[in-house]
PDB file of C-alpha atoms and ligand atoms in Angstrom:
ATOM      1  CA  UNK A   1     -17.319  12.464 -33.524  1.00 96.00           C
ATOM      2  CA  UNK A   2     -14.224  10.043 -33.146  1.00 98.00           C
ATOM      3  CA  UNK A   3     -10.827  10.702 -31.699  1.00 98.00           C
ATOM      4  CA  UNK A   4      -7.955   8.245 -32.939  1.00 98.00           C
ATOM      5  CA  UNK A   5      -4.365   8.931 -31.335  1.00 98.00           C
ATOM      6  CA  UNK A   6      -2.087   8.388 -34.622  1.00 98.00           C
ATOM      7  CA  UNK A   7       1.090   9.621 -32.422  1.00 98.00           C
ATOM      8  CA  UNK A   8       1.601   9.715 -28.570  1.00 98.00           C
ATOM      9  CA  UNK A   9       5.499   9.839 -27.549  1.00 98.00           C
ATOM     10  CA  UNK A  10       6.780  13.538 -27.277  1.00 97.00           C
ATOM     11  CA  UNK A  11      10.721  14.498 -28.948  1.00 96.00           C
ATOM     12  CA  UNK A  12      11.237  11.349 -30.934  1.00 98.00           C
ATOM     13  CA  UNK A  13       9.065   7.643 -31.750  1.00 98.00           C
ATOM     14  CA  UNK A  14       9.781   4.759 -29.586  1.00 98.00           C
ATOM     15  CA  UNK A  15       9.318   0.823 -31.073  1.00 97.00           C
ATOM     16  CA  UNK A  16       5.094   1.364 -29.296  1.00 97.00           C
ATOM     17  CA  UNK A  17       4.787   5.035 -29.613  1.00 98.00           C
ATOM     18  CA  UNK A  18       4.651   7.009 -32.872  1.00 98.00           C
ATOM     19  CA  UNK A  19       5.394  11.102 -32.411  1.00 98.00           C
ATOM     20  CA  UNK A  20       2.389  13.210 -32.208  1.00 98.00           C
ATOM     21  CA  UNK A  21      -0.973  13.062 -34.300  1.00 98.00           C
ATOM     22  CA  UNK A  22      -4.360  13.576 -33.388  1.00 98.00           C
ATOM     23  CA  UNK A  23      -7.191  12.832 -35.898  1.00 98.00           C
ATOM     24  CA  UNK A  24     -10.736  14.217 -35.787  1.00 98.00           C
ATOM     25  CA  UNK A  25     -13.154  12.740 -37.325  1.00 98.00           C
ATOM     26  CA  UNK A  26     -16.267  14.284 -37.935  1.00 96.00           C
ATOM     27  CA  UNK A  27     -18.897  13.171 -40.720  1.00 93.00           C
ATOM     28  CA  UNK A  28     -16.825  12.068 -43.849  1.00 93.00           C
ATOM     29  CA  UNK A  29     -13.932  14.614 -42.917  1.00 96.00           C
ATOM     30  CA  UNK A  30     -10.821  14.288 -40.862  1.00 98.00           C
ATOM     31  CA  UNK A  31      -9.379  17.319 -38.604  1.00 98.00           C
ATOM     32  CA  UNK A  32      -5.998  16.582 -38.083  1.00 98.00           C
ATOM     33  CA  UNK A  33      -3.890  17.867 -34.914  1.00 98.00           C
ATOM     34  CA  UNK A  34      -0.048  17.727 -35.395  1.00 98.00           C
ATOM     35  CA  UNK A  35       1.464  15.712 -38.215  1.00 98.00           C
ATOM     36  CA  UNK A  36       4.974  13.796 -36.797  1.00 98.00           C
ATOM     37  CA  UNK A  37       7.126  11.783 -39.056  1.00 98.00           C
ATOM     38  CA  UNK A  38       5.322   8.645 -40.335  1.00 98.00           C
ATOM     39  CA  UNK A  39       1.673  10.103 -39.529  1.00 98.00           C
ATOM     40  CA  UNK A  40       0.645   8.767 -43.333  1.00 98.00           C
ATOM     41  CA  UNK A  41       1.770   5.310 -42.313  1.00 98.00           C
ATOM     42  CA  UNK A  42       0.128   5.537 -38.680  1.00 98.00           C
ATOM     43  CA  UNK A  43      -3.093   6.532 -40.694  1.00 98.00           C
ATOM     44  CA  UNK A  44      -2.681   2.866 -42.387  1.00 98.00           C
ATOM     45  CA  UNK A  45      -2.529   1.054 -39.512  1.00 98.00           C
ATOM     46  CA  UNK A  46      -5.856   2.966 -38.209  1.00 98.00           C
ATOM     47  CA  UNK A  47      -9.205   2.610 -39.195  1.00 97.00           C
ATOM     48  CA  UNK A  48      -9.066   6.445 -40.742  1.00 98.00           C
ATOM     49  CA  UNK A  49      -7.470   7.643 -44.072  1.00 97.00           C
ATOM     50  CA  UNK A  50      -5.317  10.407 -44.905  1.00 98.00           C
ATOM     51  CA  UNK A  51      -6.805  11.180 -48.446  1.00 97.00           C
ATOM     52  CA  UNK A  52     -10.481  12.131 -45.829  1.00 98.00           C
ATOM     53  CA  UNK A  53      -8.229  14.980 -44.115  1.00 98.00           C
ATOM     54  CA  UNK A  54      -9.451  18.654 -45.122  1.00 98.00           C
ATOM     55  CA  UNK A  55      -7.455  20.473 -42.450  1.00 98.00           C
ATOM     56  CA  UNK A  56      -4.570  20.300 -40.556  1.00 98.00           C
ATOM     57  CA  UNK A  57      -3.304  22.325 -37.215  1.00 98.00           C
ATOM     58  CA  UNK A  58       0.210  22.463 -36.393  1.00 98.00           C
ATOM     59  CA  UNK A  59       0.638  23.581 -32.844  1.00 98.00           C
ATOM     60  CA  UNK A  60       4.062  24.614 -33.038  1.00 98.00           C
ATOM     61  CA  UNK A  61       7.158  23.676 -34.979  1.00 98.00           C
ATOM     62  CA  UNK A  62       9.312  21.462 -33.455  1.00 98.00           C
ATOM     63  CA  UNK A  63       9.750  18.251 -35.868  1.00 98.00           C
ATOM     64  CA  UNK A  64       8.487  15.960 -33.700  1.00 98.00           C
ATOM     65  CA  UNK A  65       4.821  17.886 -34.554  1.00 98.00           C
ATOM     66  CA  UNK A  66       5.495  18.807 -38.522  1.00 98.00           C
ATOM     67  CA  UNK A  67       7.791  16.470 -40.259  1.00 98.00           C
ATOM     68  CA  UNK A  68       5.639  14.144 -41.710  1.00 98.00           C
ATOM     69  CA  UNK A  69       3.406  16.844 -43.730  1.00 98.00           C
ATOM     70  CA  UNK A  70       5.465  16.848 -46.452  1.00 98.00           C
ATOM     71  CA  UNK A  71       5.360  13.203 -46.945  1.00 98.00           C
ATOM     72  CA  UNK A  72       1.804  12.684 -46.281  1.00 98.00           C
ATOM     73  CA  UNK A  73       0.912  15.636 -48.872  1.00 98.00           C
ATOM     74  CA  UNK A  74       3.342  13.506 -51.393  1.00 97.00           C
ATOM     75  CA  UNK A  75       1.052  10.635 -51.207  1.00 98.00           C
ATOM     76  CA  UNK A  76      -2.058  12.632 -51.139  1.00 98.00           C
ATOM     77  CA  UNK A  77      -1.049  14.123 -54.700  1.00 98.00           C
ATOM     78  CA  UNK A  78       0.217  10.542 -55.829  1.00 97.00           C
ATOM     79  CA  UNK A  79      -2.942   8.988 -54.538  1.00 98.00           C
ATOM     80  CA  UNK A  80      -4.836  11.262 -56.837  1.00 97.00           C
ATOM     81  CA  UNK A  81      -5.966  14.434 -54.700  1.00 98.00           C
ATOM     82  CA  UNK A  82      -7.390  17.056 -56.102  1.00 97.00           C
ATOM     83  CA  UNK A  83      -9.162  18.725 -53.231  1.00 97.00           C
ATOM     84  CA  UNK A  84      -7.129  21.529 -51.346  1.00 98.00           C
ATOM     85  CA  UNK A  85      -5.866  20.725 -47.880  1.00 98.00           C
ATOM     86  CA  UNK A  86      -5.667  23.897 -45.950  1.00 98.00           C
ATOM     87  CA  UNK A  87      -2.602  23.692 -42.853  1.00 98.00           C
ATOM     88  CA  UNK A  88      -2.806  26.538 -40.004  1.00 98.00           C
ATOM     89  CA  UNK A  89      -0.370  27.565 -37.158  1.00 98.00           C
ATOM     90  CA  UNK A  90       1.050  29.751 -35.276  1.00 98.00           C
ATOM     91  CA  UNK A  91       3.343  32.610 -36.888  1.00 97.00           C
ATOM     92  CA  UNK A  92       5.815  31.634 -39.653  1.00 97.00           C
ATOM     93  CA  UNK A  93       2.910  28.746 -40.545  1.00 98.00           C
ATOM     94  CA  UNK A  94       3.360  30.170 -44.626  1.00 98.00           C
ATOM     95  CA  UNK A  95       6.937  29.948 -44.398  1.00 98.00           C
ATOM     96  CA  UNK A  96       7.390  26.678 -43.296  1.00 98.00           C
ATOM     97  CA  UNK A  97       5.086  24.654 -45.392  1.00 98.00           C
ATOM     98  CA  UNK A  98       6.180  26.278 -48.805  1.00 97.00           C
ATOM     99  CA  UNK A  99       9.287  25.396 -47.431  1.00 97.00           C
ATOM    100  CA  UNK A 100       8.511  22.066 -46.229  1.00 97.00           C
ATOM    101  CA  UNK A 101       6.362  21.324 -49.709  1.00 96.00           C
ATOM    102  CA  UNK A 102       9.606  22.858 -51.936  1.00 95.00           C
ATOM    103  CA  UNK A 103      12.368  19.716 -50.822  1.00 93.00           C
ATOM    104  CA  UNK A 104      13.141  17.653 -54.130  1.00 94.00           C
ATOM    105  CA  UNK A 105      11.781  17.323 -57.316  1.00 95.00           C
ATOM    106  CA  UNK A 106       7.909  17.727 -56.191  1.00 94.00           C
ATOM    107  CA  UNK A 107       4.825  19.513 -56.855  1.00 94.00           C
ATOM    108  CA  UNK A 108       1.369  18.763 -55.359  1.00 96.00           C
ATOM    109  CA  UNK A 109      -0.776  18.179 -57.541  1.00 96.00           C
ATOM    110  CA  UNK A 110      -3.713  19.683 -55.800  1.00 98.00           C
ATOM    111  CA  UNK A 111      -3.337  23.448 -53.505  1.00 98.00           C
ATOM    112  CA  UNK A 112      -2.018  23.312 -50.094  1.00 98.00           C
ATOM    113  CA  UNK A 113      -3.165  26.413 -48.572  1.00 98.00           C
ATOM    114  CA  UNK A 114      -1.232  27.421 -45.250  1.00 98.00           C
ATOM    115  CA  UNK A 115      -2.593  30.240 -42.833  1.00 98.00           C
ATOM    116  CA  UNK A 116      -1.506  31.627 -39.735  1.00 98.00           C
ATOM    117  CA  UNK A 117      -4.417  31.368 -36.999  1.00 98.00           C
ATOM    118  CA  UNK A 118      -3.001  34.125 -34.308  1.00 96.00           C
ATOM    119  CA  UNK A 119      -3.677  33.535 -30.668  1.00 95.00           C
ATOM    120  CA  UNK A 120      -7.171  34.465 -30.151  1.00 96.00           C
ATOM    121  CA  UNK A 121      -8.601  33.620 -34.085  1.00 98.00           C
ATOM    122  CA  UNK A 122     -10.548  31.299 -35.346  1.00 98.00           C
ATOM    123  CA  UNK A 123     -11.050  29.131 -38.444  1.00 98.00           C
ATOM    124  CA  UNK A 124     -14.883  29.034 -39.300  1.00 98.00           C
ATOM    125  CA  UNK A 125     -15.864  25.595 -41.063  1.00 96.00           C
ATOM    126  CA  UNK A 126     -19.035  25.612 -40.894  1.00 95.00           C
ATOM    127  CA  UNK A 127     -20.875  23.268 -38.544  1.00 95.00           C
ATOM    128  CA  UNK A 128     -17.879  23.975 -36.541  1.00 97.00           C
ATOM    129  CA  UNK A 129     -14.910  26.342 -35.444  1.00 98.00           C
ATOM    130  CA  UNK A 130     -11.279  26.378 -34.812  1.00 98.00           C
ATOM    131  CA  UNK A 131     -10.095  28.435 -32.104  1.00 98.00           C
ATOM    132  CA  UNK A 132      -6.325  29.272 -31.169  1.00 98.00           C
ATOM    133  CA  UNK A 133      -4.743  29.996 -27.923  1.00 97.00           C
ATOM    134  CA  UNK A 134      -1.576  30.806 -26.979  1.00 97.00           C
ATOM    135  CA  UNK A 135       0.843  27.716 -25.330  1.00 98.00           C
ATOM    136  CA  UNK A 136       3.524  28.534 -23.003  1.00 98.00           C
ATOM    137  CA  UNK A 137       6.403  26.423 -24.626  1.00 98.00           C
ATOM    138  CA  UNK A 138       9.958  26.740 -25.545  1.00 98.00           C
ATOM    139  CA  UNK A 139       9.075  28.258 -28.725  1.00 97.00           C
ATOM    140  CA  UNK A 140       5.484  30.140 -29.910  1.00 97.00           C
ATOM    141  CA  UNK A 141       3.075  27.312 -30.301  1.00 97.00           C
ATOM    142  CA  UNK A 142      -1.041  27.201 -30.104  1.00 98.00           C
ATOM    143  CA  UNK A 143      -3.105  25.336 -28.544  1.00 98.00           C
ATOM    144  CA  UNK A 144      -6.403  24.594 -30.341  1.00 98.00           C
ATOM    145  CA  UNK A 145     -10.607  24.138 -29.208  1.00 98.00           C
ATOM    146  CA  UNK A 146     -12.445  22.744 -31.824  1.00 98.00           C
ATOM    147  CA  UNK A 147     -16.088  23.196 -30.956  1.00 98.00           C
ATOM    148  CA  UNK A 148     -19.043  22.400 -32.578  1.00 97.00           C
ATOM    149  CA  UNK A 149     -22.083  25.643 -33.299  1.00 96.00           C
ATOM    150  CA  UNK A 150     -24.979  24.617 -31.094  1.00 93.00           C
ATOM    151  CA  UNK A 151     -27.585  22.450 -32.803  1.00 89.00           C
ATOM    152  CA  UNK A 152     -31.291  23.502 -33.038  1.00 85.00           C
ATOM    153  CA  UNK A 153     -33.262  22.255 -30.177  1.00 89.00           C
ATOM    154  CA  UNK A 154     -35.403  18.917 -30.133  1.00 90.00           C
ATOM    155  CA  UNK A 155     -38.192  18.659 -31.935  1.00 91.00           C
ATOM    156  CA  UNK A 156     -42.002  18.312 -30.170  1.00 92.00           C
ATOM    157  CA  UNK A 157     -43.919  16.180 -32.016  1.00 92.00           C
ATOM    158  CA  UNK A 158     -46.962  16.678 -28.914  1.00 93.00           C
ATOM    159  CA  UNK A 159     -46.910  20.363 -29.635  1.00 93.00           C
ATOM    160  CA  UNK A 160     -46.785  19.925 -33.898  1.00 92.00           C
ATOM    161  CA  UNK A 161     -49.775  18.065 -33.113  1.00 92.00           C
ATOM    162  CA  UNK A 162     -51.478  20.573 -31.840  1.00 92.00           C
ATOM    163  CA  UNK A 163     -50.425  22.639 -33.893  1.00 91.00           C
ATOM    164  CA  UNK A 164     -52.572  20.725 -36.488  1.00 90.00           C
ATOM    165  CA  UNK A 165     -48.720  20.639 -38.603  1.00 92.00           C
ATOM    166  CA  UNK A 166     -49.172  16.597 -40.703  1.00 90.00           C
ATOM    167  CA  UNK A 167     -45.821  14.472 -40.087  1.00 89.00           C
ATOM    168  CA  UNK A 168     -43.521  14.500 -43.151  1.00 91.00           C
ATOM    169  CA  UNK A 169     -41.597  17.629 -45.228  1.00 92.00           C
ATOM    170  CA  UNK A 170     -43.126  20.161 -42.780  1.00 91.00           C
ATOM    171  CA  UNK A 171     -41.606  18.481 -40.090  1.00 91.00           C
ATOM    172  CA  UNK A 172     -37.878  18.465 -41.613  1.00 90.00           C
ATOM    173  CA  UNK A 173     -38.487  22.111 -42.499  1.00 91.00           C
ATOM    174  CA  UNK A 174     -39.348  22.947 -38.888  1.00 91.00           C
ATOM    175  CA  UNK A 175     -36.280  21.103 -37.671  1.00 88.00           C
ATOM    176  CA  UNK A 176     -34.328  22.613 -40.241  1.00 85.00           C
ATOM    177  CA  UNK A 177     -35.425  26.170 -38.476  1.00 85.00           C
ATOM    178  CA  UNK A 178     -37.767  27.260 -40.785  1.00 90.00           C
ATOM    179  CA  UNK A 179     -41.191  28.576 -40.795  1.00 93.00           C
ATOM    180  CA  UNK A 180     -44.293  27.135 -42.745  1.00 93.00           C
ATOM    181  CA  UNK A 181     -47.504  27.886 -43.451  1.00 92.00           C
ATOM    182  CA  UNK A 182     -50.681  25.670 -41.767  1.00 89.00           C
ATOM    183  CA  UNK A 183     -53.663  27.229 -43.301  1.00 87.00           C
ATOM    184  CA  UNK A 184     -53.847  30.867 -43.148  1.00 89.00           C
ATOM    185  CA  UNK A 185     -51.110  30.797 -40.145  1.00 90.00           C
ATOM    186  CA  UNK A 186     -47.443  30.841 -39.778  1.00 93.00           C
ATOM    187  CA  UNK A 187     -45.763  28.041 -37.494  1.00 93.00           C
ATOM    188  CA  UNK A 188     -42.422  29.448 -36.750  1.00 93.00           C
ATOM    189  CA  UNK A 189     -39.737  26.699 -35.282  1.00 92.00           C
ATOM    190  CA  UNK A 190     -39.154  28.129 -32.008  1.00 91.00           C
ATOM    191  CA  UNK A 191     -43.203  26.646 -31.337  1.00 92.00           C
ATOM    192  CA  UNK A 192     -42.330  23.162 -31.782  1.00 93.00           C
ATOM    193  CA  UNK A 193     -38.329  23.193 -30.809  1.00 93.00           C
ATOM    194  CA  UNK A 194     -36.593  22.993 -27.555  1.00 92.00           C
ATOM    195  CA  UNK A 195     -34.058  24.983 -26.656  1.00 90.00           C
ATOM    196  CA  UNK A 196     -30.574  24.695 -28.858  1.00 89.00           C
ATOM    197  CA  UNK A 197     -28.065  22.245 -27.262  1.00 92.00           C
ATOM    198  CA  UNK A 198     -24.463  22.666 -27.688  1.00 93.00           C
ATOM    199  CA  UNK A 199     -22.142  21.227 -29.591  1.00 95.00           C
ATOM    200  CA  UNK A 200     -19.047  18.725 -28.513  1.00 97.00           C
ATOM    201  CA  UNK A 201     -15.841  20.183 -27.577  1.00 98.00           C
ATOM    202  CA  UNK A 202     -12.307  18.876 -27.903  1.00 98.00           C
ATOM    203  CA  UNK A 203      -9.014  20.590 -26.756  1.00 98.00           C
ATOM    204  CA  UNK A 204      -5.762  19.876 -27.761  1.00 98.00           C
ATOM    205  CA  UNK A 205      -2.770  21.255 -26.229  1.00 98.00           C
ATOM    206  CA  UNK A 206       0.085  20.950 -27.951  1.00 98.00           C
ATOM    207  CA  UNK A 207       3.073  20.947 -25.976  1.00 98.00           C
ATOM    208  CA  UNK A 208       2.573  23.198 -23.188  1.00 98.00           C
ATOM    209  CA  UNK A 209       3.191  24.305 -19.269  1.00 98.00           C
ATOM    210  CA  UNK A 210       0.191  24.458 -17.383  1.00 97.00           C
ATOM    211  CA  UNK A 211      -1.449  27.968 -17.488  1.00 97.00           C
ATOM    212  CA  UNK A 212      -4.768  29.704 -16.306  1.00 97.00           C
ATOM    213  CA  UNK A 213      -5.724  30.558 -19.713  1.00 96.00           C
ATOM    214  CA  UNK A 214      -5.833  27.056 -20.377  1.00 97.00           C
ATOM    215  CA  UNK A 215      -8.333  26.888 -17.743  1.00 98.00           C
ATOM    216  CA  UNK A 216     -10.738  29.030 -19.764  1.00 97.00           C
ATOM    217  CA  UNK A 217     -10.280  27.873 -22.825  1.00 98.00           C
ATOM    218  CA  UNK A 218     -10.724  24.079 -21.685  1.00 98.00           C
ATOM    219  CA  UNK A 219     -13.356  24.918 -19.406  1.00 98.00           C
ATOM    220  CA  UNK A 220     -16.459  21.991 -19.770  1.00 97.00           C
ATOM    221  CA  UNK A 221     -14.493  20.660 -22.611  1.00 98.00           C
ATOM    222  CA  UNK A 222     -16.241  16.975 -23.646  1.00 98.00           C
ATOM    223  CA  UNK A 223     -12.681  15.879 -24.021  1.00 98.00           C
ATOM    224  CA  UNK A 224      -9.045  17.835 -22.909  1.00 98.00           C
ATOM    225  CA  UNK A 225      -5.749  16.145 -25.045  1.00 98.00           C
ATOM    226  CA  UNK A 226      -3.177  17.578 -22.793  1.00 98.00           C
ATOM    227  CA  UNK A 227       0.859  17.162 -22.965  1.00 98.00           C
ATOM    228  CA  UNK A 228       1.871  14.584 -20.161  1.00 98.00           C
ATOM    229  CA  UNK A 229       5.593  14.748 -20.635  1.00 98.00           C
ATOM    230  CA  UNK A 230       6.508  13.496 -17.406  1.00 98.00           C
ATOM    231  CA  UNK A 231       4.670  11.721 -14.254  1.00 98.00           C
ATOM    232  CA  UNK A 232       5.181  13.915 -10.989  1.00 98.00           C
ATOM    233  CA  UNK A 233       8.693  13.276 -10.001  1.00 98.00           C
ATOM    234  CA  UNK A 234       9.951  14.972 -13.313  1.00 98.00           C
ATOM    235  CA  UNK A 235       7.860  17.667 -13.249  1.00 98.00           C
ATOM    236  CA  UNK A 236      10.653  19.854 -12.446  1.00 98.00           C
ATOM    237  CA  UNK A 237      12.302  19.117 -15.840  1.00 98.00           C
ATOM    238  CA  UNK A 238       9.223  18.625 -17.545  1.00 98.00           C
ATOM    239  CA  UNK A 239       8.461  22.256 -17.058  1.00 98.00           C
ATOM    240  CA  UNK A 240      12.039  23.663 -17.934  1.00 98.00           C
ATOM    241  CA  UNK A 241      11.601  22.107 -21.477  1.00 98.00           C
ATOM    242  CA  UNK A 242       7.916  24.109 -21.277  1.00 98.00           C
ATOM    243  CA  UNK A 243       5.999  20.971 -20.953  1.00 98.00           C
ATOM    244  CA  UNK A 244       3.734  19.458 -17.897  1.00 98.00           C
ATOM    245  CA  UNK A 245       3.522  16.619 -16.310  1.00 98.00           C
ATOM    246  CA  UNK A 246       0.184  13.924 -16.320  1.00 98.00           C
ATOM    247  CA  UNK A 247      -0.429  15.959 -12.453  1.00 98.00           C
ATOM    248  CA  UNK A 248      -0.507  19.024 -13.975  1.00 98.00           C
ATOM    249  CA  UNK A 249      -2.645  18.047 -16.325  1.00 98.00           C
ATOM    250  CA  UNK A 250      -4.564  16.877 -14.204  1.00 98.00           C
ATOM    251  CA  UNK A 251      -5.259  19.506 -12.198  1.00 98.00           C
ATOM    252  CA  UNK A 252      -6.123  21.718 -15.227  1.00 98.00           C
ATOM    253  CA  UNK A 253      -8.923  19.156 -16.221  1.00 98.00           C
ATOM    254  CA  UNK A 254     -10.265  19.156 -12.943  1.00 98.00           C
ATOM    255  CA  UNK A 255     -10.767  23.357 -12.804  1.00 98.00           C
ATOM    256  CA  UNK A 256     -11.493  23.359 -16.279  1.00 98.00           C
ATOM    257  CA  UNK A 257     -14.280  20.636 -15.185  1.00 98.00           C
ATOM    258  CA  UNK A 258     -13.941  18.542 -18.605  1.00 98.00           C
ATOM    259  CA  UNK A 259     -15.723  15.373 -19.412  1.00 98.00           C
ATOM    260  CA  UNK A 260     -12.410  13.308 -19.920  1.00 98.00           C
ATOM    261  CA  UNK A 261      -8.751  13.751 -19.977  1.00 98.00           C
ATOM    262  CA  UNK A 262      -6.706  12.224 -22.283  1.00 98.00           C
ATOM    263  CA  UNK A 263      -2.574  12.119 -21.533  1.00 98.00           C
ATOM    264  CA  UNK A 264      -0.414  12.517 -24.522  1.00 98.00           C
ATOM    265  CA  UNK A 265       3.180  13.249 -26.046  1.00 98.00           C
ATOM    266  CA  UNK A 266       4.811  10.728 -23.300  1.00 98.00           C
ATOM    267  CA  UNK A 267       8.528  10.953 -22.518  1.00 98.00           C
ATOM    268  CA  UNK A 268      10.047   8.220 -24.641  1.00 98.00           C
ATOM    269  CA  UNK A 269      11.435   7.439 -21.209  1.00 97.00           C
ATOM    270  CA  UNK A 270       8.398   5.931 -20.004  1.00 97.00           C
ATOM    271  CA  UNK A 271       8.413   2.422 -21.421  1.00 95.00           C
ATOM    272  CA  UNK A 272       5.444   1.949 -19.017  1.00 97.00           C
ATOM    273  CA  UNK A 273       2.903   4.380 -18.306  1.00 97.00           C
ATOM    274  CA  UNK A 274       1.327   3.776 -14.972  1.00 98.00           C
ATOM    275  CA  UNK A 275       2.967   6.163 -13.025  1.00 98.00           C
ATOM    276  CA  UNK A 276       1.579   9.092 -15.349  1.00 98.00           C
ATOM    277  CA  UNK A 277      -1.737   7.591 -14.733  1.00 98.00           C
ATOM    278  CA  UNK A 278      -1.570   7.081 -11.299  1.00 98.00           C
ATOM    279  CA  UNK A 279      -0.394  10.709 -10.691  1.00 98.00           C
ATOM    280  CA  UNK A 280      -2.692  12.060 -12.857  1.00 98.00           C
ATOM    281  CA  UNK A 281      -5.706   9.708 -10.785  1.00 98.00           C
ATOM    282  CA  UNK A 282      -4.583  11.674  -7.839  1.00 98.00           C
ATOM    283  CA  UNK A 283      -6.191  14.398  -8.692  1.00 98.00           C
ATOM    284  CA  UNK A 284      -8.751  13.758 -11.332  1.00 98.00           C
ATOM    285  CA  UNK A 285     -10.817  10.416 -11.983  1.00 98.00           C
ATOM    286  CA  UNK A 286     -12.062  10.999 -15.430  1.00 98.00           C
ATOM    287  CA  UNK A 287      -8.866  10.225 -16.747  1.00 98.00           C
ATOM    288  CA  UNK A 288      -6.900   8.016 -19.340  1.00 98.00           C
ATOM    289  CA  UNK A 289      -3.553   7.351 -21.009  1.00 98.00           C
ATOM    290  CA  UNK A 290      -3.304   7.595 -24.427  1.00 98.00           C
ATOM    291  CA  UNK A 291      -1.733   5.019 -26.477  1.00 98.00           C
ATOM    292  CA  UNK A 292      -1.052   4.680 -30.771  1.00 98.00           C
ATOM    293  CA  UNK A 293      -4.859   3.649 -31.984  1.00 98.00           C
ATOM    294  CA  UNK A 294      -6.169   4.478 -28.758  1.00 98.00           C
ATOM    295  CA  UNK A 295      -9.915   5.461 -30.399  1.00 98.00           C
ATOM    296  CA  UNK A 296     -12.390   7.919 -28.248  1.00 98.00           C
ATOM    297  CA  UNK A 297     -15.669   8.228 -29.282  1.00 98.00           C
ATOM    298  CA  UNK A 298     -17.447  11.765 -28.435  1.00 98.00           C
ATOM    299  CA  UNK A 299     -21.366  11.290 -28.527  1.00 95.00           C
ATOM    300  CA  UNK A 300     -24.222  14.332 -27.609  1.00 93.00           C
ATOM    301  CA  UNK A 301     -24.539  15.713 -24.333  1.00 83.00           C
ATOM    302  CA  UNK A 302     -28.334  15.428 -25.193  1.00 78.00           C
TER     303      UNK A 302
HETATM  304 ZN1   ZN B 401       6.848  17.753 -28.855  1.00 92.26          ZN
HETATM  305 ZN1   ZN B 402       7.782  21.134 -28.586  1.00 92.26          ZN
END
């Protein structure tokens, strides 16, 4: 699983920073977190494509997050799409996007599907799920875990020896939790499997405060994206506009014990970002700064 920051300034883009967009990737499909103005033409620049996304999750819906759906679902539908793209949110989700999708003289061409996740649901998608949690912002907004559904355990070749089980299909089918047949005996997986290891874990904020339920839902994360508005000294007015600053993020990650931090939707103010860092580094080592491109790479635990 790859992370590639498409957007990283919070309110509006700077000349380096592009508003927010987080891409996903995950086998051939893209999860897509937040969609600011230009995200199509950030996906360009990147090493990802727009026409691989299958889902997108708007966090909450001030433009700097939303406006650049409706062009990148333009140029989906020019570029041929036929496959629906399904777009979640918080309440009024529905609303928006058939009114974001209605502006001019255009139709997709292929079915945008948009569904309100409450806080608390989940999207299942298969090998992994989409849960929502409430942000404490200006306006309602969700945070979002994606986590992956454990994976069967690892596979004993020493004890399918014994087991008198040959190498080859019988093998996969083991992996693949199934039982076979060896002679007049059944070899069920749990014999010859360890025990299931979990999946990766990725949190995205959104813009937020810092709150305890964060803690929870971050908790052991692989990787928290967290809103870094401000460094430390404008915490005070980061938090009026319900956002947090790189030390409050900081001290979220380090409760919530997560793998790596990643800072994100910077105050266009901050041409350079070292004092974010270094307030953040105060409290938590594991940490970075995220930049346009910026590319993470999220391998097994085990
Ligand atoms: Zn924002
Ligand atoms: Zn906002």
């Amino acid at each position: 699983m790859q992370i590639v920051f498409l957007g990283t300034s919070g309110s509006w883009p700077t000349p380096k920073r592009n508003v927010s967009a987080v891409a996903v990737k995950r086998g051939p499909e893209i999860v897509l977190f937040d969609c600011g103005e230009g995200t199509q033409r950030q996906f360009m620049l990147s090493p990802l494509s727009f026409m691989q996304v299958s889902r997108v999750f708007l966090s909450h819906f001030h433009g700097d997050h939303f406006l650049g759906l409706p062009g990148m679902v333009q140029s989906m539908s020019m570029n041929g799409r036929e496959v629906p793209l399904e777009v979640y949110g918080p309440r009024g989700v529905e609303q928006l996007v058939g009114e974001l999708l209605s502006i001019g003289y255009f139709t997709p061409g292929f079915v945008v599907k948009a569904k309100e996740i409450p806080p608390g649901g989940q999207v299942d998608c298969g090998e992994y799920v989409v849960k929502a949690f409430e942000a404490v912002h200006t306006v309602p907004g969700s945070s979002y875990v994606l986590e992956e559904k454990p994976r069967p355990g690892r596979f004993s070749v020493e004890r399918a020896d014994a087991l008198g089980i040959p190498s080859g299909p019988l093998f996969s089918k083991l992996q693949e939790g199934e039982s076979v047949r060896i002679g007049d005996r059944t070899v069920r997986p749990e014999e010859v499997l360890g025990p299931p290891r979990r999946g990766r874990k990725i949190v995205y904020t959104g813009d937020t405060m810092p709150h305890d339920a964060l803690i929870e839902a971050a908790r052991h994360a692989d990787v928290l994206i967290h809103d870094a508005t401000s460094d430390a000294a404008l915490e005070e007015k980061a938090n009026r506009y319900g956002h947090s600053s790189s030390r409050q993020a900081a001290e979220i990650a380090k409760k919530a014990d997560v793998g790596l931090l990643v800072l994100t939707h910077l105050s266009p103010r901050y041409e350079d970002p070292k004092s974010i860092l270094e307030d953040a580094k105060t409290v938590f080592e594991r940490v970075r700064v995220a930049e346009d491109f910026l590319e993470i790479q999220v391998p097994y635990a085990d």
